[in-house]
C-alpha cells in the first residue's frame, strides 16, 4: 500500500504541474491573440518573435516535465530567431517547430485539465484501495489510475511536441549548411598553409639551389674547388627542399596512411610524440607486427580525419598539458569509427585559446562526425570523436 500511495503522489505532483502549465497556456493564448492583432496592425510586429520565443520556453518546460516522468527525452528542432526584424518575423512564422508548439498549446487547453481527475481519484482511492489492498491484500484498483492519467498526459504531449519530419529536415539542412561553411573555411585555411609552406620554404630553397648551381657553372673553369664546394652546398639545399616538400605532402595526406593504414600510422605518431602513449585498436586493419586485429580499413577521408585528430591532440598534449602519459583508442563501430585520445595533463583545454581544437572540429564536422572535448581544470583531457562511414 505504501508503494502505491507513493507512486500516486508522484503522479499527482506531475499532474499538478501539468494543470499549472495549462493555466498559464490559457492566459498565454489571450496574450497571443493580442500579439496577433497588434502584428496585423503593424504596430506590434516586433512582439511576434518574442512571443514565439516565450512559446518555445513553455513547450521546453513541458518537454522537461515529460522527460522527468517518462524517462524519455523529447528532442527540439527550432530555427534560430536572430538577425533583423524582417528576418526574425519570417523565421518565427515559417518555423515548423512553431507550428507544432501552437498545435500543442491549443490541444493542451483541453487535456491539460486531466490533472483535476487526481482529486476524486484520491478521495475514492484512499477509501477503496485502503480496504481492498490494505486490509484484503489485493492489488490496488483506483490509485494506480492516477499514474495512468499522468502517462496519458505524457503520451499526448510527446506526440504533439516531437519534431515533425519537416522540422527535422529543416534542422538538418541548417546543420549541413553550417558544417559546409566550416569545411570550406578549413579547406581555405589548409590551402593557404600549403601555399605559405611552399612559398616560404621549398620555393625559397629551390631558388637558392638554382643560384648556387649557376655560380658553380661559372666558377667551374677558373676555380674547380670553389665550384665543387658550391655543388656540395647545392646538394644539401636540394635535400632540405625535398625534406620540406615531404613535410608539405604529409600535411595533405600522409603517405604512411597509404602504406600502413590508420592503426600503423597512429602507432608511428605515438612513438614519435615524446609521450608514453598506449594505443588500442579494435576491429581495424592493423599491420603492426604481432597485432591481432585484421579488420577492414575505413575510407581514405575518414582515415585522414582520424589521423589528423590524433596528431593534433598529441601535439597539444606535448605543448600545453604537461602530460607524460596519453592513450589513443581506435574502435570500429557498426556505422562508423570512434577515436578517443586521453592525456593525463593539467586540463583546461579551450577552443577559444587557439586554432587546434577548432580545426579538429571543422575537419570532423565536414564528414558529418561529432567531437566532444572534456578538459576540467587539473585534467585529464579527453577528446572523443565519432566519424560515420560505411564498412
PDB file of C-alpha atoms in Angstrom, residues 166-387:
ATOM      1  CA  UNK A 166       9.725  18.583 -41.944  1.00  0.00           C
ATOM      2  CA  UNK A 167      11.187  20.239 -38.840  1.00  0.00           C
ATOM      3  CA  UNK A 168      13.937  17.616 -38.638  1.00  0.00           C
ATOM      4  CA  UNK A 169      14.678  18.158 -42.325  1.00  0.00           C
ATOM      5  CA  UNK A 170      14.917  21.920 -41.855  1.00  0.00           C
ATOM      6  CA  UNK A 171      17.215  21.452 -38.846  1.00  0.00           C
ATOM      7  CA  UNK A 172      19.353  19.026 -40.834  1.00  0.00           C
ATOM      8  CA  UNK A 173      19.663  21.471 -43.724  1.00  0.00           C
ATOM      9  CA  UNK A 174      20.748  24.201 -41.306  1.00  0.00           C
ATOM     10  CA  UNK A 175      23.303  21.861 -39.740  1.00  0.00           C
ATOM     11  CA  UNK A 176      24.714  20.801 -43.114  1.00  0.00           C
ATOM     12  CA  UNK A 177      24.886  24.428 -44.240  1.00  0.00           C
ATOM     13  CA  UNK A 178      26.894  25.297 -41.142  1.00  0.00           C
ATOM     14  CA  UNK A 179      29.252  22.316 -41.458  1.00  0.00           C
ATOM     15  CA  UNK A 180      29.724  23.006 -45.164  1.00  0.00           C
ATOM     16  CA  UNK A 181      30.734  26.575 -44.374  1.00  0.00           C
ATOM     17  CA  UNK A 182      33.159  25.250 -41.750  1.00  0.00           C
ATOM     18  CA  UNK A 183      34.569  22.720 -44.211  1.00  0.00           C
ATOM     19  CA  UNK A 184      35.087  25.431 -46.836  1.00  0.00           C
ATOM     20  CA  UNK A 185      36.801  27.648 -44.265  1.00  0.00           C
ATOM     21  CA  UNK A 186      39.032  24.759 -43.149  1.00  0.00           C
ATOM     22  CA  UNK A 187      39.843  23.913 -46.764  1.00  0.00           C
ATOM     23  CA  UNK A 188      40.732  27.523 -47.492  1.00  0.00           C
ATOM     24  CA  UNK A 189      42.957  27.710 -44.413  1.00  0.00           C
ATOM     25  CA  UNK A 190      44.661  24.462 -45.458  1.00  0.00           C
ATOM     26  CA  UNK A 191      45.321  25.773 -48.966  1.00  0.00           C
ATOM     27  CA  UNK A 192      46.794  28.985 -47.551  1.00  0.00           C
ATOM     28  CA  UNK A 193      49.024  26.966 -45.231  1.00  0.00           C
ATOM     29  CA  UNK A 194      50.268  24.811 -48.104  1.00  0.00           C
ATOM     30  CA  UNK A 195      50.863  27.891 -50.259  1.00  0.00           C
ATOM     31  CA  UNK A 196      52.752  29.577 -47.414  1.00  0.00           C
ATOM     32  CA  UNK A 197      54.883  26.496 -46.760  1.00  0.00           C
ATOM     33  CA  UNK A 198      55.731  26.133 -50.451  1.00  0.00           C
ATOM     34  CA  UNK A 199      56.432  29.833 -50.921  1.00  0.00           C
ATOM     35  CA  UNK A 200      58.431  30.466 -47.760  1.00  0.00           C
ATOM     36  CA  UNK A 201      60.177  27.108 -47.591  1.00  0.00           C
ATOM     37  CA  UNK A 202      60.505  24.893 -50.642  1.00  0.00           C
ATOM     38  CA  UNK A 203      60.360  27.646 -53.249  1.00  0.00           C
ATOM     39  CA  UNK A 204      62.987  29.748 -51.466  1.00  0.00           C
ATOM     40  CA  UNK A 205      65.329  26.755 -51.204  1.00  0.00           C
ATOM     41  CA  UNK A 206      64.861  25.873 -54.867  1.00  0.00           C
ATOM     42  CA  UNK A 207      65.672  29.458 -55.885  1.00  0.00           C
ATOM     43  CA  UNK A 208      68.821  29.359 -53.756  1.00  0.00           C
ATOM     44  CA  UNK A 209      69.639  25.969 -55.238  1.00  0.00           C
ATOM     45  CA  UNK A 210      69.331  27.316 -58.785  1.00  0.00           C
ATOM     46  CA  UNK A 211      71.572  30.296 -57.938  1.00  0.00           C
ATOM     47  CA  UNK A 212      74.280  28.047 -56.459  1.00  0.00           C
ATOM     48  CA  UNK A 213      74.252  25.761 -59.479  1.00  0.00           C
ATOM     49  CA  UNK A 214      74.605  28.835 -61.720  1.00  0.00           C
ATOM     50  CA  UNK A 215      77.532  30.122 -59.635  1.00  0.00           C
ATOM     51  CA  UNK A 216      79.139  26.665 -59.737  1.00  0.00           C
ATOM     52  CA  UNK A 217      78.879  26.551 -63.545  1.00  0.00           C
ATOM     53  CA  UNK A 218      80.542  29.959 -63.880  1.00  0.00           C
ATOM     54  CA  UNK A 219      83.294  29.074 -61.393  1.00  0.00           C
ATOM     55  CA  UNK A 220      83.949  25.565 -62.738  1.00  0.00           C
ATOM     56  CA  UNK A 221      86.583  26.599 -65.346  1.00  0.00           C
ATOM     57  CA  UNK A 222      88.616  29.037 -63.245  1.00  0.00           C
ATOM     58  CA  UNK A 223      88.171  27.570 -59.742  1.00  0.00           C
ATOM     59  CA  UNK A 224      87.072  23.895 -59.712  1.00  0.00           C
ATOM     60  CA  UNK A 225      87.486  23.660 -55.919  1.00  0.00           C
ATOM     61  CA  UNK A 226      85.083  26.543 -55.296  1.00  0.00           C
ATOM     62  CA  UNK A 227      82.665  25.059 -57.829  1.00  0.00           C
ATOM     63  CA  UNK A 228      82.805  21.726 -56.026  1.00  0.00           C
ATOM     64  CA  UNK A 229      82.009  23.434 -52.713  1.00  0.00           C
ATOM     65  CA  UNK A 230      79.077  25.261 -54.316  1.00  0.00           C
ATOM     66  CA  UNK A 231      77.768  21.973 -55.716  1.00  0.00           C
ATOM     67  CA  UNK A 232      78.056  20.368 -52.263  1.00  0.00           C
ATOM     68  CA  UNK A 233      76.021  23.237 -50.801  1.00  0.00           C
ATOM     69  CA  UNK A 234      73.520  22.865 -53.640  1.00  0.00           C
ATOM     70  CA  UNK A 235      73.131  19.168 -52.846  1.00  0.00           C
ATOM     71  CA  UNK A 236      72.479  19.953 -49.176  1.00  0.00           C
ATOM     72  CA  UNK A 237      69.867  22.513 -50.153  1.00  0.00           C
ATOM     73  CA  UNK A 238      68.235  20.031 -52.538  1.00  0.00           C
ATOM     74  CA  UNK A 239      67.936  17.506 -49.691  1.00  0.00           C
ATOM     75  CA  UNK A 240      66.484  20.174 -47.391  1.00  0.00           C
ATOM     76  CA  UNK A 241      63.993  21.169 -50.104  1.00  0.00           C
ATOM     77  CA  UNK A 242      62.982  17.512 -50.502  1.00  0.00           C
ATOM     78  CA  UNK A 243      62.507  17.222 -46.730  1.00  0.00           C
ATOM     79  CA  UNK A 244      60.270  20.288 -46.640  1.00  0.00           C
ATOM     80  CA  UNK A 245      58.355  19.046 -49.667  1.00  0.00           C
ATOM     81  CA  UNK A 246      57.735  15.715 -47.925  1.00  0.00           C
ATOM     82  CA  UNK A 247      56.506  17.665 -44.886  1.00  0.00           C
ATOM     83  CA  UNK A 248      54.016  19.561 -47.080  1.00  0.00           C
ATOM     84  CA  UNK A 249      52.864  16.313 -48.691  1.00  0.00           C
ATOM     85  CA  UNK A 250      52.361  14.734 -45.277  1.00  0.00           C
ATOM     86  CA  UNK A 251      50.170  17.704 -44.367  1.00  0.00           C
ATOM     87  CA  UNK A 252      47.920  16.977 -47.377  1.00  0.00           C
ATOM     88  CA  UNK A 253      47.655  13.204 -46.997  1.00  0.00           C
ATOM     89  CA  UNK A 254      50.366  11.378 -45.062  1.00  0.00           C
ATOM     90  CA  UNK A 255      51.873   8.575 -47.203  1.00  0.00           C
ATOM     91  CA  UNK A 256      52.142   6.453 -44.059  1.00  0.00           C
ATOM     92  CA  UNK A 257      48.343   6.141 -44.090  1.00  0.00           C
ATOM     93  CA  UNK A 258      48.513   4.511 -47.506  1.00  0.00           C
ATOM     94  CA  UNK A 259      51.421   2.284 -46.548  1.00  0.00           C
ATOM     95  CA  UNK A 260      50.489   1.172 -43.028  1.00  0.00           C
ATOM     96  CA  UNK A 261      46.844   2.061 -42.555  1.00  0.00           C
ATOM     97  CA  UNK A 262      45.329   4.156 -39.782  1.00  0.00           C
ATOM     98  CA  UNK A 263      46.398   1.899 -36.922  1.00  0.00           C
ATOM     99  CA  UNK A 264      50.008   1.740 -38.091  1.00  0.00           C
ATOM    100  CA  UNK A 265      50.126   5.493 -38.753  1.00  0.00           C
ATOM    101  CA  UNK A 266      48.757   6.239 -35.284  1.00  0.00           C
ATOM    102  CA  UNK A 267      51.336   3.913 -33.713  1.00  0.00           C
ATOM    103  CA  UNK A 268      54.039   5.844 -35.569  1.00  0.00           C
ATOM    104  CA  UNK A 269      52.615   9.123 -34.246  1.00  0.00           C
ATOM    105  CA  UNK A 270      52.581   7.724 -30.724  1.00  0.00           C
ATOM    106  CA  UNK A 271      56.184   6.538 -30.995  1.00  0.00           C
ATOM    107  CA  UNK A 272      57.421   9.943 -32.191  1.00  0.00           C
ATOM    108  CA  UNK A 273      55.300  12.098 -29.870  1.00  0.00           C
ATOM    109  CA  UNK A 274      57.705  12.117 -26.923  1.00  0.00           C
ATOM    110  CA  UNK A 275      54.977  10.812 -24.583  1.00  0.00           C
ATOM    111  CA  UNK A 276      54.334   7.386 -23.151  1.00  0.00           C
ATOM    112  CA  UNK A 277      51.344   6.621 -25.385  1.00  0.00           C
ATOM    113  CA  UNK A 278      49.220   3.474 -25.218  1.00  0.00           C
ATOM    114  CA  UNK A 279      47.436   2.619 -28.469  1.00  0.00           C
ATOM    115  CA  UNK A 280      44.458   0.251 -28.507  1.00  0.00           C
ATOM    116  CA  UNK A 281      42.941  -0.873 -31.812  1.00  0.00           C
ATOM    117  CA  UNK A 282      39.666  -2.778 -32.038  1.00  0.00           C
ATOM    118  CA  UNK A 283      38.227  -4.060 -35.310  1.00  0.00           C
ATOM    119  CA  UNK A 284      40.546  -2.205 -37.719  1.00  0.00           C
ATOM    120  CA  UNK A 285      43.223  -3.448 -40.065  1.00  0.00           C
ATOM    121  CA  UNK A 286      46.451  -3.275 -38.078  1.00  0.00           C
ATOM    122  CA  UNK A 287      49.727  -4.002 -39.857  1.00  0.00           C
ATOM    123  CA  UNK A 288      51.632  -3.646 -36.631  1.00  0.00           C
ATOM    124  CA  UNK A 289      53.837  -6.670 -36.010  1.00  0.00           C
ATOM    125  CA  UNK A 290      52.074  -9.179 -33.779  1.00  0.00           C
ATOM    126  CA  UNK A 291      48.742  -7.310 -33.863  1.00  0.00           C
ATOM    127  CA  UNK A 292      45.668  -9.487 -33.638  1.00  0.00           C
ATOM    128  CA  UNK A 293      43.236  -7.156 -35.403  1.00  0.00           C
ATOM    129  CA  UNK A 294      42.861  -7.631 -39.129  1.00  0.00           C
ATOM    130  CA  UNK A 295      39.630  -5.794 -39.863  1.00  0.00           C
ATOM    131  CA  UNK A 296      38.705  -3.625 -42.830  1.00  0.00           C
ATOM    132  CA  UNK A 297      40.034  -0.141 -43.472  1.00  0.00           C
ATOM    133  CA  UNK A 298      37.812   2.927 -43.278  1.00  0.00           C
ATOM    134  CA  UNK A 299      37.534   5.265 -46.298  1.00  0.00           C
ATOM    135  CA  UNK A 300      40.545   7.461 -47.036  1.00  0.00           C
ATOM    136  CA  UNK A 301      38.823  10.682 -45.942  1.00  0.00           C
ATOM    137  CA  UNK A 302      37.846   9.131 -42.601  1.00  0.00           C
ATOM    138  CA  UNK A 303      41.369   7.778 -42.096  1.00  0.00           C
ATOM    139  CA  UNK A 304      42.869  11.193 -42.802  1.00  0.00           C
ATOM    140  CA  UNK A 305      40.476  12.989 -40.419  1.00  0.00           C
ATOM    141  CA  UNK A 306      41.138  10.480 -37.631  1.00  0.00           C
ATOM    142  CA  UNK A 307      44.906  10.701 -38.198  1.00  0.00           C
ATOM    143  CA  UNK A 308      44.964  14.493 -38.000  1.00  0.00           C
ATOM    144  CA  UNK A 309      42.760  14.471 -34.882  1.00  0.00           C
ATOM    145  CA  UNK A 310      45.213  12.153 -33.133  1.00  0.00           C
ATOM    146  CA  UNK A 311      48.202  14.152 -34.392  1.00  0.00           C
ATOM    147  CA  UNK A 312      46.754  17.476 -33.214  1.00  0.00           C
ATOM    148  CA  UNK A 313      45.644  16.030 -29.868  1.00  0.00           C
ATOM    149  CA  UNK A 314      49.085  14.557 -29.124  1.00  0.00           C
ATOM    150  CA  UNK A 315      50.780  17.782 -30.249  1.00  0.00           C
ATOM    151  CA  UNK A 316      48.570  19.797 -27.899  1.00  0.00           C
ATOM    152  CA  UNK A 317      49.298  17.360 -25.078  1.00  0.00           C
ATOM    153  CA  UNK A 318      53.049  17.810 -25.569  1.00  0.00           C
ATOM    154  CA  UNK A 319      52.887  21.608 -25.901  1.00  0.00           C
ATOM    155  CA  UNK A 320      50.267  22.612 -23.375  1.00  0.00           C
ATOM    156  CA  UNK A 321      49.178  19.872 -20.976  1.00  0.00           C
ATOM    157  CA  UNK A 322      52.456  18.933 -19.311  1.00  0.00           C
ATOM    158  CA  UNK A 323      51.394  15.293 -19.526  1.00  0.00           C
ATOM    159  CA  UNK A 324      53.818  12.380 -19.523  1.00  0.00           C
ATOM    160  CA  UNK A 325      51.293   9.714 -20.497  1.00  0.00           C
ATOM    161  CA  UNK A 326      48.489   9.504 -23.023  1.00  0.00           C
ATOM    162  CA  UNK A 327      46.302   6.902 -24.643  1.00  0.00           C
ATOM    163  CA  UNK A 328      44.704   6.526 -28.065  1.00  0.00           C
ATOM    164  CA  UNK A 329      41.779   4.231 -28.760  1.00  0.00           C
ATOM    165  CA  UNK A 330      40.548   3.363 -32.271  1.00  0.00           C
ATOM    166  CA  UNK A 331      37.338   1.322 -32.360  1.00  0.00           C
ATOM    167  CA  UNK A 332      35.292   0.197 -35.309  1.00  0.00           C
ATOM    168  CA  UNK A 333      31.587   0.926 -34.763  1.00  0.00           C
ATOM    169  CA  UNK A 334      28.710  -0.629 -36.713  1.00  0.00           C
ATOM    170  CA  UNK A 335      28.263   2.609 -38.672  1.00  0.00           C
ATOM    171  CA  UNK A 336      31.492   4.494 -38.143  1.00  0.00           C
ATOM    172  CA  UNK A 337      34.808   4.922 -36.387  1.00  0.00           C
ATOM    173  CA  UNK A 338      35.427   6.020 -32.804  1.00  0.00           C
ATOM    174  CA  UNK A 339      38.630   7.842 -31.829  1.00  0.00           C
ATOM    175  CA  UNK A 340      39.378   8.660 -28.191  1.00  0.00           C
ATOM    176  CA  UNK A 341      42.540  10.498 -27.163  1.00  0.00           C
ATOM    177  CA  UNK A 342      43.233  10.987 -23.459  1.00  0.00           C
ATOM    178  CA  UNK A 343      46.155  12.695 -21.764  1.00  0.00           C
ATOM    179  CA  UNK A 344      46.903  12.916 -18.058  1.00  0.00           C
ATOM    180  CA  UNK A 345      47.876  16.582 -18.145  1.00  0.00           C
ATOM    181  CA  UNK A 346      46.669  19.697 -16.384  1.00  0.00           C
ATOM    182  CA  UNK A 347      43.481  20.070 -18.456  1.00  0.00           C
ATOM    183  CA  UNK A 348      41.769  23.372 -19.152  1.00  0.00           C
ATOM    184  CA  UNK A 349      41.769  22.996 -22.948  1.00  0.00           C
ATOM    185  CA  UNK A 350      39.766  25.803 -24.567  1.00  0.00           C
ATOM    186  CA  UNK A 351      38.734  26.117 -28.211  1.00  0.00           C
ATOM    187  CA  UNK A 352      38.928  29.896 -27.947  1.00  0.00           C
ATOM    188  CA  UNK A 353      42.581  29.675 -26.945  1.00  0.00           C
ATOM    189  CA  UNK A 354      43.892  28.525 -30.323  1.00  0.00           C
ATOM    190  CA  UNK A 355      43.081  27.088 -33.718  1.00  0.00           C
ATOM    191  CA  UNK A 356      43.942  23.437 -32.979  1.00  0.00           C
ATOM    192  CA  UNK A 357      40.633  22.300 -31.449  1.00  0.00           C
ATOM    193  CA  UNK A 358      38.636  24.465 -33.844  1.00  0.00           C
ATOM    194  CA  UNK A 359      40.475  22.925 -36.798  1.00  0.00           C
ATOM    195  CA  UNK A 360      39.739  19.446 -35.470  1.00  0.00           C
ATOM    196  CA  UNK A 361      36.060  20.275 -35.037  1.00  0.00           C
ATOM    197  CA  UNK A 362      35.796  21.634 -38.577  1.00  0.00           C
ATOM    198  CA  UNK A 363      37.568  18.626 -40.058  1.00  0.00           C
ATOM    199  CA  UNK A 364      35.255  16.249 -38.183  1.00  0.00           C
ATOM    200  CA  UNK A 365      32.108  18.257 -38.967  1.00  0.00           C
ATOM    201  CA  UNK A 366      32.974  18.179 -42.676  1.00  0.00           C
ATOM    202  CA  UNK A 367      32.453  14.396 -42.531  1.00  0.00           C
ATOM    203  CA  UNK A 368      29.240  14.755 -40.502  1.00  0.00           C
ATOM    204  CA  UNK A 369      31.012  13.496 -37.402  1.00  0.00           C
ATOM    205  CA  UNK A 370      30.886  14.603 -33.777  1.00  0.00           C
ATOM    206  CA  UNK A 371      33.647  15.824 -31.470  1.00  0.00           C
ATOM    207  CA  UNK A 372      33.403  16.118 -27.689  1.00  0.00           C
ATOM    208  CA  UNK A 373      36.149  17.710 -25.593  1.00  0.00           C
ATOM    209  CA  UNK A 374      36.209  17.144 -21.828  1.00  0.00           C
ATOM    210  CA  UNK A 375      39.006  19.005 -20.099  1.00  0.00           C
ATOM    211  CA  UNK A 376      38.347  20.080 -16.497  1.00  0.00           C
ATOM    212  CA  UNK A 377      40.984  22.051 -14.637  1.00  0.00           C
ATOM    213  CA  UNK A 378      43.507  19.588 -13.304  1.00  0.00           C
ATOM    214  CA  UNK A 379      42.823  17.120 -16.104  1.00  0.00           C
ATOM    215  CA  UNK A 380      42.515  14.737 -17.683  1.00  0.00           C
ATOM    216  CA  UNK A 381      41.749  15.954 -21.201  1.00  0.00           C
ATOM    217  CA  UNK A 382      39.639  13.552 -23.249  1.00  0.00           C
ATOM    218  CA  UNK A 383      38.824  14.104 -26.926  1.00  0.00           C
ATOM    219  CA  UNK A 384      36.112  11.799 -28.251  1.00  0.00           C
ATOM    220  CA  UNK A 385      35.397  11.698 -31.971  1.00  0.00           C
ATOM    221  CA  UNK A 386      32.882   9.638 -33.944  1.00  0.00           C
ATOM    222  CA  UNK A 387      33.162   9.586 -37.728  1.00  0.00           C
TER     223      UNK A 387
END
